[in-house]
Short mmCIF file of C-alpha atoms and ligand atoms in Angstrom, two decimals:
data_model
loop_
_atom_site.label_atom_id
_atom_site.label_comp_id
_atom_site.label_asym_id
_atom_site.label_seq_id
_atom_site.Cartn_x
_atom_site.Cartn_y
_atom_site.Cartn_z
CA MET A 241 -90.05 -49.03 -2.52
CA ILE A 242 -89.30 -51.12 0.58
CA THR A 243 -90.20 -54.77 0.20
CA THR A 244 -89.81 -57.75 2.49
CA ASP A 245 -87.26 -60.35 1.53
CA THR A 246 -87.48 -63.63 3.40
CA ASN A 247 -84.63 -65.14 1.39
CA LYS A 248 -82.34 -62.30 2.39
CA PHE A 249 -83.34 -62.75 6.02
CA GLN A 250 -82.54 -66.47 5.90
CA ALA A 251 -79.24 -65.70 4.16
CA ILE A 252 -78.34 -63.25 6.96
CA ILE A 253 -79.06 -65.89 9.62
CA SER A 254 -76.84 -68.47 7.85
CA HIS A 255 -74.11 -65.93 7.22
CA ALA A 256 -74.15 -64.79 10.86
CA LYS A 257 -73.55 -68.37 11.98
CA GLU A 258 -71.02 -69.36 9.33
CA TYR A 259 -68.84 -66.31 9.91
CA GLY A 260 -68.86 -66.28 13.71
CA PHE A 261 -71.36 -63.50 14.41
CA VAL A 262 -74.28 -65.28 16.10
CA PHE A 263 -74.76 -68.90 17.21
CA PRO A 264 -77.89 -70.55 18.59
CA SER A 265 -77.42 -70.91 22.37
CA SER A 266 -76.23 -74.34 23.60
CA GLU A 267 -76.38 -75.62 20.06
CA ILE A 268 -74.90 -79.04 20.88
CA TYR A 269 -78.14 -79.67 22.80
CA ASP A 270 -80.18 -78.48 19.81
CA GLY A 271 -80.34 -74.91 21.05
CA LEU A 272 -82.70 -73.02 23.31
CA SER A 273 -85.62 -71.25 21.72
CA ALA A 274 -85.06 -67.50 21.21
CA VAL A 275 -81.72 -67.45 23.03
CA TYR A 276 -78.51 -66.71 21.10
CA ASP A 277 -74.78 -66.40 21.69
CA TYR A 278 -72.51 -63.89 19.97
CA GLY A 279 -69.33 -65.24 18.39
CA PRO A 280 -65.93 -63.57 17.92
CA TRP A 281 -67.02 -61.03 15.29
CA GLY A 282 -70.56 -60.68 16.63
CA SER A 283 -69.36 -59.74 20.09
CA GLU A 284 -66.95 -57.21 18.58
CA LEU A 285 -69.70 -55.67 16.43
CA LYS A 286 -72.08 -55.61 19.39
CA LYS A 287 -69.44 -53.92 21.54
CA ASN A 288 -68.90 -51.26 18.86
CA ILE A 289 -72.64 -50.49 18.65
CA ARG A 290 -72.83 -50.33 22.45
CA GLU A 291 -69.85 -47.95 22.57
CA GLN A 292 -71.32 -45.68 19.92
CA TRP A 293 -74.53 -45.42 21.90
CA TRP A 294 -72.81 -45.01 25.26
CA ASN A 295 -70.47 -42.29 24.00
CA SER A 296 -73.26 -40.47 22.18
CA MET A 297 -75.16 -40.31 25.47
CA THR A 298 -72.52 -39.77 28.14
CA ARG A 299 -69.55 -38.15 26.36
CA MET A 300 -71.58 -36.02 24.00
CA HIS A 301 -73.97 -34.64 26.62
CA ASP A 302 -72.71 -32.72 29.66
CA ASN A 303 -75.91 -33.55 31.49
CA ILE A 304 -76.05 -37.35 31.02
CA VAL A 305 -74.17 -39.84 33.20
CA GLY A 306 -74.16 -43.62 33.15
CA ILE A 307 -74.80 -46.35 35.69
CA ASP A 308 -74.59 -50.13 35.77
CA ALA A 309 -77.34 -51.49 38.01
CA ALA A 310 -77.91 -55.12 39.03
CA ILE A 311 -80.27 -57.39 37.14
CA PHE A 312 -81.93 -58.52 40.38
CA MET A 313 -83.92 -55.89 42.19
CA HIS A 314 -86.13 -55.81 45.26
CA PRO A 315 -89.42 -57.50 44.27
CA THR A 316 -91.47 -54.46 45.28
CA THR A 317 -89.77 -52.57 42.42
CA TRP A 318 -91.92 -54.51 39.97
CA LYS A 319 -95.08 -53.97 41.95
CA ALA A 320 -94.40 -50.21 41.99
CA SER A 321 -93.46 -50.07 38.31
CA GLY A 322 -96.72 -51.77 37.36
CA HIS A 323 -95.02 -54.77 35.78
CA VAL A 324 -96.54 -57.32 38.17
CA ASP A 325 -100.04 -56.19 37.29
CA ASN A 326 -99.70 -54.86 33.77
CA PHE A 327 -96.71 -56.36 31.99
CA SER A 328 -98.67 -58.93 30.10
CA ASP A 329 -99.63 -59.66 26.56
CA PRO A 330 -102.96 -60.87 25.24
CA MET A 331 -102.51 -64.50 24.24
CA ILE A 332 -104.61 -67.16 22.67
CA ASP A 333 -104.20 -70.96 22.83
CA ASN A 334 -104.92 -73.44 20.10
CA LYS A 335 -106.94 -76.24 21.70
CA ASP A 336 -105.59 -78.91 19.34
CA SER A 337 -101.85 -78.19 19.39
CA LYS A 338 -101.91 -76.71 22.94
CA LYS A 339 -99.62 -73.98 21.59
CA ARG A 340 -99.94 -70.44 22.89
CA TYR A 341 -99.54 -67.32 20.73
CA ARG A 342 -99.42 -63.60 21.24
CA VAL A 343 -102.46 -62.35 19.36
CA ASP A 344 -100.62 -59.44 17.76
CA HIS A 345 -97.96 -61.82 16.40
CA LEU A 346 -100.59 -64.11 14.91
CA ILE A 347 -102.35 -61.23 13.21
CA GLU A 348 -99.09 -59.63 12.06
CA ALA A 349 -98.05 -62.94 10.49
CA GLN A 350 -101.37 -63.02 8.64
CA ALA A 351 -100.82 -59.42 7.48
CA ASP A 352 -97.32 -60.36 6.24
CA LYS A 353 -98.85 -63.24 4.29
CA LEU A 354 -101.44 -60.95 2.70
CA ALA A 355 -98.75 -58.39 1.83
CA LYS A 356 -96.66 -61.09 0.13
CA GLU A 357 -99.72 -62.03 -1.93
CA GLY A 358 -99.87 -58.39 -3.09
CA LYS A 359 -102.93 -57.55 -0.92
CA THR A 360 -101.22 -54.62 0.77
CA GLU A 361 -104.38 -52.64 1.48
CA THR A 362 -106.13 -55.63 3.11
CA ALA A 363 -103.01 -56.23 5.20
CA GLU A 364 -102.89 -52.62 6.33
CA SER A 365 -106.58 -52.55 7.21
CA LEU A 366 -106.17 -55.80 9.20
CA LEU A 367 -103.35 -54.22 11.22
CA ALA A 368 -105.39 -51.07 11.76
CA SER A 369 -108.35 -53.13 13.05
CA MET A 370 -106.03 -55.01 15.38
CA GLU A 371 -104.48 -51.82 16.78
CA LYS A 372 -107.93 -50.34 17.42
CA LEU A 373 -109.18 -53.48 19.21
CA LEU A 374 -106.00 -53.74 21.29
CA SER A 375 -106.14 -50.12 22.33
CA ASP A 376 -109.78 -50.65 23.41
CA ASN A 377 -108.77 -53.84 25.31
CA ASP A 378 -111.49 -55.55 23.29
CA TYR A 379 -110.31 -59.18 23.57
CA ALA A 380 -113.57 -60.69 22.36
CA GLY A 381 -113.23 -58.49 19.27
CA ILE A 382 -109.67 -59.70 18.75
CA LYS A 383 -110.80 -63.31 18.90
CA SER A 384 -113.55 -62.60 16.35
CA LEU A 385 -111.00 -60.93 14.08
CA ILE A 386 -108.75 -64.02 14.24
CA GLU A 387 -111.72 -66.26 13.45
CA LYS A 388 -113.02 -64.01 10.68
CA GLU A 389 -109.57 -64.00 9.04
CA GLY A 390 -109.49 -67.80 9.26
CA ILE A 391 -106.07 -67.64 11.00
CA ALA A 392 -104.93 -71.18 11.75
CA CYS A 393 -102.38 -72.49 14.24
CA PRO A 394 -99.10 -73.10 12.34
CA VAL A 395 -98.67 -76.39 14.25
CA SER A 396 -102.12 -78.04 14.20
CA GLY A 397 -103.44 -76.17 11.17
CA THR A 398 -106.80 -75.67 12.92
CA SER A 399 -108.66 -72.55 14.06
CA ASN A 400 -109.90 -74.10 17.29
CA TRP A 401 -109.00 -71.18 19.59
CA THR A 402 -109.56 -70.46 23.28
CA ASP A 403 -110.62 -67.01 24.48
CA VAL A 404 -107.94 -64.32 24.56
CA ARG A 405 -106.26 -64.02 27.98
CA GLN A 406 -103.43 -61.97 29.52
CA PHE A 407 -100.10 -63.61 30.51
CA ASN A 408 -97.30 -61.93 32.43
CA LEU A 409 -93.96 -61.82 30.64
CA MET A 410 -91.60 -61.67 33.62
CA PHE A 411 -89.30 -64.55 34.54
CA SER A 412 -89.14 -65.27 38.25
CA THR A 413 -86.69 -67.16 40.40
CA GLN A 414 -85.97 -67.73 44.10
CA LEU A 415 -83.58 -65.65 46.15
CA GLY A 416 -81.62 -67.66 48.74
CA SER A 417 -82.13 -71.37 49.37
CA VAL A 418 -85.36 -72.94 48.19
CA SER A 419 -86.94 -73.02 51.63
CA ASP A 420 -89.68 -71.26 53.53
CA ASP A 421 -87.85 -67.97 53.70
CA ALA A 422 -86.96 -67.96 50.03
CA SER A 423 -88.58 -65.06 48.27
CA GLU A 424 -89.59 -64.79 44.67
CA ILE A 425 -87.68 -62.24 42.64
CA TYR A 426 -87.80 -61.31 38.98
CA LEU A 427 -85.24 -61.05 36.24
CA ARG A 428 -85.67 -57.43 35.16
CA PRO A 429 -87.86 -57.06 32.06
CA GLU A 430 -86.41 -53.58 31.37
CA THR A 431 -83.26 -51.85 32.58
CA ALA A 432 -85.12 -48.60 33.27
CA GLN A 433 -86.15 -49.43 36.83
CA GLY A 434 -82.49 -49.65 37.93
CA ILE A 435 -82.26 -46.01 36.88
CA PHE A 436 -85.44 -44.89 38.63
CA VAL A 437 -84.56 -46.42 42.01
CA ASN A 438 -81.10 -44.79 41.80
CA PHE A 439 -82.46 -41.42 40.73
CA LEU A 440 -81.55 -39.58 43.95
CA ASN A 441 -78.23 -41.43 44.45
CA VAL A 442 -77.10 -40.31 41.02
CA GLN A 443 -78.54 -36.82 41.19
CA LYS A 444 -76.77 -36.13 44.50
CA THR A 445 -73.43 -37.85 43.90
CA ALA A 446 -72.97 -36.60 40.33
CA ARG A 447 -74.39 -33.18 41.34
CA MET A 448 -76.87 -33.20 38.46
CA LYS A 449 -79.43 -30.47 37.88
CA VAL A 450 -82.75 -31.02 36.09
CA PRO A 451 -82.84 -31.49 33.13
CA PHE A 452 -80.40 -34.39 33.24
CA GLY A 453 -80.20 -37.97 32.06
CA ILE A 454 -79.05 -41.36 33.33
CA ALA A 455 -77.96 -43.93 30.76
CA GLN A 456 -77.53 -47.65 31.16
CA VAL A 457 -76.82 -50.72 29.06
CA GLY A 458 -77.69 -54.18 30.30
CA LYS A 459 -79.53 -57.44 29.99
CA ALA A 460 -83.31 -57.69 30.19
CA PHE A 461 -85.46 -60.81 30.18
CA ARG A 462 -88.95 -61.46 28.88
CA ASN A 463 -90.79 -64.72 28.58
CA GLU A 464 -91.84 -64.04 25.01
CA ILE A 465 -94.36 -66.71 24.13
CA VAL A 466 -93.88 -66.56 20.42
CA ALA A 467 -90.21 -65.82 20.18
CA ARG A 468 -89.15 -65.96 16.57
CA GLN A 469 -87.39 -64.06 13.83
CA PHE A 470 -83.86 -64.76 14.98
CA ILE A 471 -82.45 -62.08 17.32
CA PHE A 472 -85.37 -59.74 16.64
CA ARG A 473 -87.39 -61.13 19.54
CA MET A 474 -85.38 -62.89 22.23
CA ARG A 475 -86.01 -64.08 25.74
CA GLU A 476 -82.69 -62.69 26.98
CA PHE A 477 -81.58 -59.49 25.30
CA GLU A 478 -79.73 -56.28 25.91
CA GLN A 479 -81.23 -52.83 26.19
CA MET A 480 -79.62 -49.39 25.96
CA GLU A 481 -81.87 -47.02 27.87
CA MET A 482 -81.69 -43.42 28.95
CA GLN A 483 -84.09 -41.68 31.32
CA PHE A 484 -84.12 -37.93 30.96
CA PHE A 485 -85.46 -36.15 34.06
CA ILE A 486 -87.24 -32.87 33.35
CA ARG A 487 -89.49 -30.25 34.90
CA PRO A 488 -93.18 -31.24 34.84
CA GLY A 489 -94.92 -29.45 31.98
CA THR A 490 -91.87 -29.50 29.68
CA GLN A 491 -92.41 -33.08 28.47
CA LYS A 492 -93.75 -32.18 25.02
CA GLU A 493 -90.69 -30.19 23.97
CA TRP A 494 -88.23 -32.76 25.38
CA TYR A 495 -90.14 -35.58 23.71
CA GLU A 496 -89.71 -33.83 20.34
CA TYR A 497 -86.07 -33.11 21.15
CA TRP A 498 -85.27 -36.79 21.87
CA LYS A 499 -87.21 -38.01 18.84
CA LYS A 500 -84.94 -35.90 16.66
CA GLU A 501 -81.73 -36.68 18.57
CA ARG A 502 -82.31 -40.41 18.32
CA MET A 503 -83.20 -40.40 14.64
CA ASP A 504 -80.11 -38.28 13.96
CA TRP A 505 -77.98 -40.85 15.82
CA HIS A 506 -79.19 -43.65 13.56
CA ILE A 507 -78.61 -41.71 10.36
CA GLY A 508 -75.26 -40.39 11.63
CA LEU A 509 -74.00 -43.96 11.96
CA GLY A 510 -74.30 -44.30 8.21
CA PHE A 511 -77.69 -45.97 7.82
CA ASP A 512 -80.11 -45.02 5.07
CA ALA A 513 -82.75 -42.45 6.12
CA ALA A 514 -85.27 -43.93 3.65
CA HIS A 515 -85.25 -47.13 5.74
CA TYR A 516 -86.45 -45.32 8.86
CA ARG A 517 -89.79 -43.95 9.97
CA PHE A 518 -91.63 -42.96 13.16
CA HIS A 519 -94.69 -44.90 14.26
CA ASP A 520 -96.88 -43.42 17.01
CA HIS A 521 -98.26 -45.94 19.51
CA ALA A 522 -101.99 -46.43 19.28
CA LYS A 523 -102.06 -48.30 22.60
CA LEU A 524 -99.88 -46.67 25.23
CA ALA A 525 -97.93 -48.70 27.79
CA HIS A 526 -99.21 -48.42 31.35
CA TYR A 527 -96.61 -45.73 32.19
CA ALA A 528 -96.72 -43.47 29.11
CA ASP A 529 -98.61 -40.32 28.05
CA ALA A 530 -97.00 -40.36 24.58
CA ALA A 531 -94.89 -42.93 22.81
CA VAL A 532 -93.36 -43.43 19.40
CA ASP A 533 -91.32 -46.20 17.80
CA ILE A 534 -88.42 -45.68 15.48
CA GLU A 535 -89.05 -48.34 12.86
CA TYR A 536 -86.61 -49.76 10.35
CA ALA A 537 -87.36 -51.57 7.10
CA PHE A 538 -85.87 -54.95 7.99
CA PRO A 539 -85.98 -57.73 5.37
CA ILE A 540 -88.98 -59.01 7.40
CA GLY A 541 -90.79 -55.67 7.05
CA TRP A 542 -91.08 -52.43 9.01
CA LYS A 543 -90.30 -53.22 12.64
CA GLU A 544 -89.58 -51.35 15.86
CA VAL A 545 -85.95 -50.85 16.75
CA GLU A 546 -86.30 -48.17 19.41
CA GLY A 547 -88.98 -46.57 21.53
CA ILE A 548 -89.20 -43.00 22.83
CA HIS A 549 -91.64 -42.72 25.71
CA SER A 550 -92.95 -39.82 27.72
CA ARG A 551 -93.28 -41.63 31.07
CA THR A 552 -94.62 -38.68 33.11
CA ASP A 553 -93.75 -39.03 36.82
CA PHE A 554 -95.39 -42.47 36.91
CA ASP A 555 -92.33 -44.45 37.98
CA LEU A 556 -90.79 -42.04 40.52
CA ARG A 557 -94.18 -41.31 42.07
CA ASN A 558 -94.95 -45.00 42.48
CA HIS A 559 -91.50 -45.79 43.88
CA GLN A 560 -91.96 -42.94 46.34
CA GLN A 561 -95.30 -44.36 47.39
CA PHE A 562 -94.19 -48.01 47.65
CA SER A 563 -90.85 -47.30 49.35
CA GLY A 564 -92.05 -44.50 51.59
CA LYS A 565 -88.87 -42.56 50.62
CA LYS A 566 -89.12 -39.10 49.10
CA LEU A 567 -87.99 -39.08 45.46
CA GLN A 568 -88.21 -35.36 44.89
CA TYR A 569 -85.91 -32.80 43.44
CA PHE A 570 -85.43 -29.30 44.77
CA ASP A 571 -85.27 -26.91 41.83
CA THR A 572 -83.25 -23.93 43.05
CA GLU A 573 -84.30 -21.75 40.13
CA LEU A 574 -87.99 -22.29 40.86
CA ASN A 575 -87.42 -22.60 44.60
CA GLN A 576 -89.73 -25.58 44.49
CA ASN A 577 -89.78 -29.33 45.18
CA TYR A 578 -91.23 -31.69 42.57
CA ILE A 579 -91.09 -35.21 41.22
CA PRO A 580 -89.46 -34.86 37.80
CA TYR A 581 -91.13 -36.06 34.64
CA VAL A 582 -89.21 -38.45 32.40
CA ILE A 583 -88.58 -38.90 28.71
CA GLU A 584 -87.11 -42.31 28.01
CA THR A 585 -85.20 -43.50 24.97
CA SER A 586 -84.99 -47.29 24.82
CA ILE A 587 -83.25 -49.28 22.12
CA GLY A 588 -82.56 -53.01 21.86
CA LEU A 589 -78.87 -53.66 21.25
CA ASP A 590 -79.61 -57.00 19.58
CA ARG A 591 -82.16 -55.35 17.31
CA MET A 592 -79.63 -52.67 16.40
CA PHE A 593 -77.22 -55.49 15.60
CA LEU A 594 -79.81 -57.11 13.32
CA LEU A 595 -80.46 -53.74 11.71
CA THR A 596 -76.72 -53.41 11.01
CA LEU A 597 -76.58 -56.82 9.36
CA SER A 598 -79.77 -56.10 7.39
CA HIS A 599 -78.24 -52.88 6.06
CA ALA A 600 -74.84 -54.46 5.43
CA TYR A 601 -75.59 -57.83 3.87
CA THR A 602 -75.05 -57.59 0.09
CA GLU A 603 -74.70 -60.22 -2.60
CA GLU A 604 -72.85 -58.96 -5.67
CA LYS A 605 -72.28 -60.53 -9.09
CA TRP A 606 -70.34 -59.12 -12.03
CA THR A 607 -68.49 -60.09 -15.22
CA LYS A 608 -64.72 -59.84 -15.11
CA GLU A 609 -62.49 -58.50 -17.88
CA ASP A 610 -61.80 -62.06 -19.09
CA GLY A 611 -65.57 -62.60 -19.48
CA LYS A 612 -65.89 -64.93 -16.50
CA GLU A 613 -68.57 -64.43 -13.86
CA ASP A 614 -67.57 -63.51 -10.33
CA SER A 615 -69.51 -62.94 -7.13
CA ARG A 616 -69.10 -62.14 -3.47
CA VAL A 617 -71.04 -61.65 -0.26
CA VAL A 618 -69.96 -58.46 1.43
CA LEU A 619 -71.05 -56.91 4.70
CA LYS A 620 -71.09 -53.16 4.10
CA ILE A 621 -70.99 -52.40 7.82
CA PRO A 622 -70.41 -48.70 8.57
CA PRO A 623 -66.62 -48.58 9.18
CA LYS A 624 -66.97 -47.21 12.72
CA LEU A 625 -69.01 -50.32 13.67
CA ALA A 626 -67.00 -52.94 11.73
CA PRO A 627 -65.57 -55.68 13.99
CA ILE A 628 -62.20 -55.69 12.19
CA LYS A 629 -61.00 -52.38 10.81
CA LEU A 630 -57.91 -53.56 8.98
CA ALA A 631 -56.71 -56.92 7.66
CA ILE A 632 -52.97 -57.18 7.24
CA LEU A 633 -52.03 -59.70 4.57
CA PRO A 634 -48.45 -60.57 3.57
CA LEU A 635 -48.54 -61.77 -0.06
CA VAL A 636 -46.35 -64.80 0.76
CA LYS A 637 -45.20 -66.40 3.98
CA LYS A 638 -41.50 -65.75 3.31
CA ASP A 639 -38.91 -63.22 2.09
CA GLY A 640 -39.37 -61.04 5.17
CA LEU A 641 -42.96 -60.04 4.24
CA PRO A 642 -44.57 -61.52 7.40
CA GLU A 643 -42.09 -59.51 9.50
CA ILE A 644 -43.15 -56.24 7.87
CA ALA A 645 -46.81 -57.23 8.30
CA ARG A 646 -46.31 -58.07 11.98
CA GLU A 647 -44.59 -54.75 12.55
CA LEU A 648 -47.57 -52.92 11.01
CA MET A 649 -49.88 -55.00 13.20
CA ARG A 650 -47.89 -53.98 16.31
CA SER A 651 -48.12 -50.31 15.42
CA CYS A 652 -51.88 -50.36 14.73
CA ARG A 653 -53.44 -52.72 17.26
CA GLU A 654 -53.63 -50.23 20.10
CA ASP A 655 -55.65 -47.86 17.92
CA PHE A 656 -58.09 -50.27 16.28
CA TYR A 657 -58.83 -53.95 15.76
CA CYS A 658 -56.49 -55.53 13.16
CA PHE A 659 -56.45 -59.05 11.84
CA TYR A 660 -53.39 -60.86 10.53
CA GLU A 661 -53.81 -63.56 7.87
CA GLU A 662 -51.15 -65.30 5.79
CA LYS A 663 -52.97 -68.46 4.63
CA ASP A 664 -54.67 -68.90 1.21
CA THR A 665 -54.48 -66.87 -1.97
CA ILE A 666 -54.88 -63.14 -1.66
CA GLY A 667 -58.22 -63.33 -3.51
CA LYS A 668 -59.65 -65.79 -0.99
CA ARG A 669 -58.41 -63.69 1.89
CA TYR A 670 -60.11 -60.60 0.43
CA ARG A 671 -63.41 -62.51 0.08
CA ARG A 672 -63.24 -63.66 3.67
CA MET A 673 -62.63 -60.12 4.87
CA ASP A 674 -65.57 -58.90 2.72
CA ALA A 675 -67.77 -61.49 4.42
CA LEU A 676 -66.71 -60.16 7.84
CA GLY A 677 -67.25 -56.55 6.80
CA THR A 678 -63.61 -55.44 7.12
CA PRO A 679 -63.39 -52.01 5.45
CA TYR A 680 -59.65 -52.14 4.63
CA CYS A 681 -57.14 -54.81 3.64
CA VAL A 682 -53.45 -54.07 3.31
CA THR A 683 -51.24 -56.36 1.24
CA ILE A 684 -47.50 -56.42 1.87
CA ASP A 685 -45.60 -57.54 -1.23
CA HIS A 686 -42.00 -57.55 -2.46
CA GLN A 687 -42.23 -53.93 -3.57
CA SER A 688 -43.05 -53.00 0.03
CA LYS A 689 -39.55 -54.12 0.98
CA GLU A 690 -38.01 -51.89 -1.64
CA ASP A 691 -39.98 -48.66 -1.43
CA GLY A 692 -42.00 -48.91 1.79
CA THR A 693 -45.37 -48.86 0.01
CA VAL A 694 -48.31 -51.27 0.32
CA THR A 695 -51.56 -51.94 -1.50
CA ILE A 696 -54.67 -50.89 0.37
CA ARG A 697 -57.97 -52.36 -0.81
CA HIS A 698 -61.32 -50.72 -0.13
CA ARG A 699 -64.10 -53.15 0.77
CA ASP A 700 -67.11 -51.50 -0.89
CA SER A 701 -65.55 -50.43 -4.21
CA MET A 702 -62.90 -53.21 -4.28
CA THR A 703 -60.51 -50.54 -5.62
CA GLN A 704 -56.87 -50.76 -4.69
CA GLU A 705 -54.28 -48.06 -4.30
CA ARG A 706 -50.61 -47.92 -3.49
CA VAL A 707 -49.87 -45.92 -0.35
CA ALA A 708 -46.94 -45.40 2.01
CA LEU A 709 -46.80 -48.08 4.70
CA SER A 710 -46.20 -45.31 7.21
CA SER A 711 -49.56 -43.66 6.34
CA VAL A 712 -51.76 -46.73 6.90
CA ARG A 713 -52.33 -46.38 10.61
CA GLU A 714 -53.42 -42.73 10.46
CA MET A 715 -55.60 -43.31 7.39
CA VAL A 716 -57.50 -46.29 8.86
CA SER A 717 -57.77 -44.62 12.25
CA ARG A 718 -59.29 -41.50 10.73
CA SER A 719 -61.82 -43.26 8.54
CA THR A 720 -63.07 -45.80 11.07
CA ARG A 721 -63.84 -43.65 14.08
N1 LIG B 152 -88.17 -49.35 29.11
C1 LIG B 152 -89.07 -49.34 28.03
C2 LIG B 152 -89.11 -50.58 27.29
O1 LIG B 152 -88.56 -51.58 27.72
P1 LIG B 152 -89.99 -51.68 25.08
O2 LIG B 152 -90.60 -51.04 23.86
O3 LIG B 152 -90.69 -52.80 25.70
O4 LIG B 152 -89.76 -50.48 26.10
C3 LIG B 152 -87.56 -51.22 24.22
O5 LIG B 152 -88.52 -52.15 24.69
C4 LIG B 152 -86.70 -51.83 23.15
O6 LIG B 152 -86.13 -53.07 23.61
C5 LIG B 152 -87.48 -52.22 21.88
O7 LIG B 152 -87.59 -51.12 21.00
C6 LIG B 152 -86.60 -53.32 21.30
O8 LIG B 152 -85.55 -52.76 20.53
C7 LIG B 152 -86.01 -53.97 22.53
N2 LIG B 152 -86.73 -55.23 22.84
C8 LIG B 152 -87.89 -55.36 23.53
N3 LIG B 152 -88.24 -56.66 23.62
C9 LIG B 152 -87.27 -57.37 22.99
C10 LIG B 152 -87.05 -58.76 22.76
N4 LIG B 152 -87.88 -59.68 23.22
N5 LIG B 152 -85.94 -59.13 22.06
C11 LIG B 152 -85.06 -58.19 21.61
N6 LIG B 152 -85.22 -56.88 21.81
C12 LIG B 152 -86.30 -56.46 22.49
#
């Protein structure tokens, strides 16, 4: 059974900070709400996830190419995409604290509370009522539900609520000097539009034929009102999106195809299938005719990590209309012009990072042979994602052992990320590498000088074996890619 575990979630947040994965942004000024920085091992882990995604899209599919579009786009983009008019969330204000909340977050928090009290069925029925009211745009009904549940503001503790209203989530800024001719532009709330407006540029220059895809990784910005739960919901985050352009009428089969492909990608990385499920959207976004979330059982419950959306020709058609430029494709097989339909796969890189930590974070305790208790915190990160693949540890700082270790480091570092450490006892060094999720540690000792062998230690089992120094590079390379 999957249960929520708030303690584990808090432990992950502390661990991420203590071991250089994630820091609160501008921490010396007490941080900035829902904005985070990635430290040395966090940025390495994030890069590895990004690479896995990028390669799975572009290298592994003949018909998918990548782009890297700008964050700023012409303001009409967001009019055409529907974000100016529709990209808003229903919010409610507490009249006493003056705090504003997304109604779904308030109700979800209440459902979490009920679930923790063992009232799982009541929690599920509350969420079902919310989804129904939201899909009907019944904001008066939502307010009644909040009142009926007795949901109070976490700050004031009162239930003195305003009516439910819609607030746009886009950040805006000024282009050029702040003068009369300055125009308001937005920080993109999704990377997808950079793909849509470049659809013809890419199709022509890369000589793509429908069906084909365009992939992109980049920052997106949303003024999340209730931004909480660490890097799960941020104001500045990174998306990995792919738009797959198809013939109109084929969207159902491609939608099923990408649902399967994406789930297979997650499981193929080494994550547990039992922690994943699909969740169909009850309320569709303004652009979609079908949409599903891939959810993961985080320590804070089942949550969305990725969305697969059948976006019809909504975006290209609107860009064609607003720009006055034809965004059509000539299908030589059909001898026909059309605006392609689109299946989108959209995953948050930061959320995938949190998923990785949630899967990996493990506290272990055991009794040693001498009867004493021992324990460790280990990050069981899938080896291909681990920030450091191999730690190279000379047993002592003398007798020529560091020289052998440095030589091994030189021969391996072009192939994968290695880390050299000669301080502290070997036991402490192993524990530190466990906490960083390093799958292999190699210890160079006096025997290494005599027979050219080393001890290799496996992170998850803590077993050690003696292997030829000359075999280390190939072995680690093979098992971490
Ligand atoms: N282009 C479609 C789109 O943006 P979305 O469901 O709004 O769809 C896609 O977002 C993914 O982006 C989500 O599944 C999630 O992983 C990530 N995401 C969205 N908002 C986020 C936020 N505030 N913080 C972190 N990740 C977020």
